[in-house]
Amino acid sequence: EVQLVESGGGLVQPGRSLRLSCAASGFTFDDYAMHWVRQAPGKGLEWVSGISWNSGNTGYADSVKGRFTISRDNAKNFLYLQMNSLRAEDTALYYCARDLGYSYGQGWDYWGQGTLVTVSS
Amino acid sequence: QTVVTQEPSLTVSPGGTVTLTCASNTGAVTSGYYPNWFQQKPGQAPRALIYSTSNKHSWTPARFSGSLLGGKAALTLSGVQPEDEAEYYCLLYYGGAYVFGTGTKVTVL
């Protein structure tokens, strides 16, 4: 059974940093690209970042470019999101999701349950 | 800035048919945008329904179908069930980046 479990969320002050993790199980992790998506309270979905199977290709939404860094550890089956210079508008539930292939393209299938990040003083 | 627009809300009767659309402000949506559709119910994570315009996942009910319609991506629900009441989001691929649609709230009444 494919499982994606996010962790690392919490309350953080503006300007500080936080690292999110996504533990993957039930599939061969390095066969798939992965993504982070966020959803602010009461709002829609926003793609944040994606990474190909071997970390050779990464992408970011303009809203987080230069502040967030996506990475993965295929030996440990983990996806990460390093979030720096956090702002109030980064407050959201952060999901990880699995792509259908090695790199971006066709679509996504499985999602985790999310981890909540609250940026407030 | 790329904006992907969906109908804010649609209402459908049980057993009826409803079509949701997904438009890009950059022009016509084609198969090259690999349209995906997701369903989200309150308090739950999104669930994938359709990928690459019209392909269903193994768990996608047969009553859901995807297509291209008049320069937009479309999701059609046929024989709507009460449990289909949810928010639906499309997702488009812009060559290295993705943009979600604004979402459509489907009410079954």
PDB file of N, CA and C in Angstrom, chain B residues 24 39 84:
ATOM      1  N   SER B  24      -7.242  28.265 -19.293  1.00  0.00           N
ATOM      2  CA  SER B  24      -5.974  28.933 -19.023  1.00  0.00           C
ATOM      3  C   SER B  24      -5.974  30.329 -19.651  1.00  0.00           C
ATOM      4  N   GLN B  39     -10.441  15.499  -6.691  1.00  0.00           N
ATOM      5  CA  GLN B  39     -11.623  15.721  -5.873  1.00  0.00           C
ATOM      6  C   GLN B  39     -11.172  15.918  -4.432  1.00  0.00           C
ATOM      7  N   ASP B  84     -20.673  12.491  -4.564  1.00  0.00           N
ATOM      8  CA  ASP B  84     -19.851  13.284  -5.479  1.00  0.00           C
ATOM      9  C   ASP B  84     -19.816  14.758  -5.077  1.00  0.00           C
TER      10      ASP B  84
END
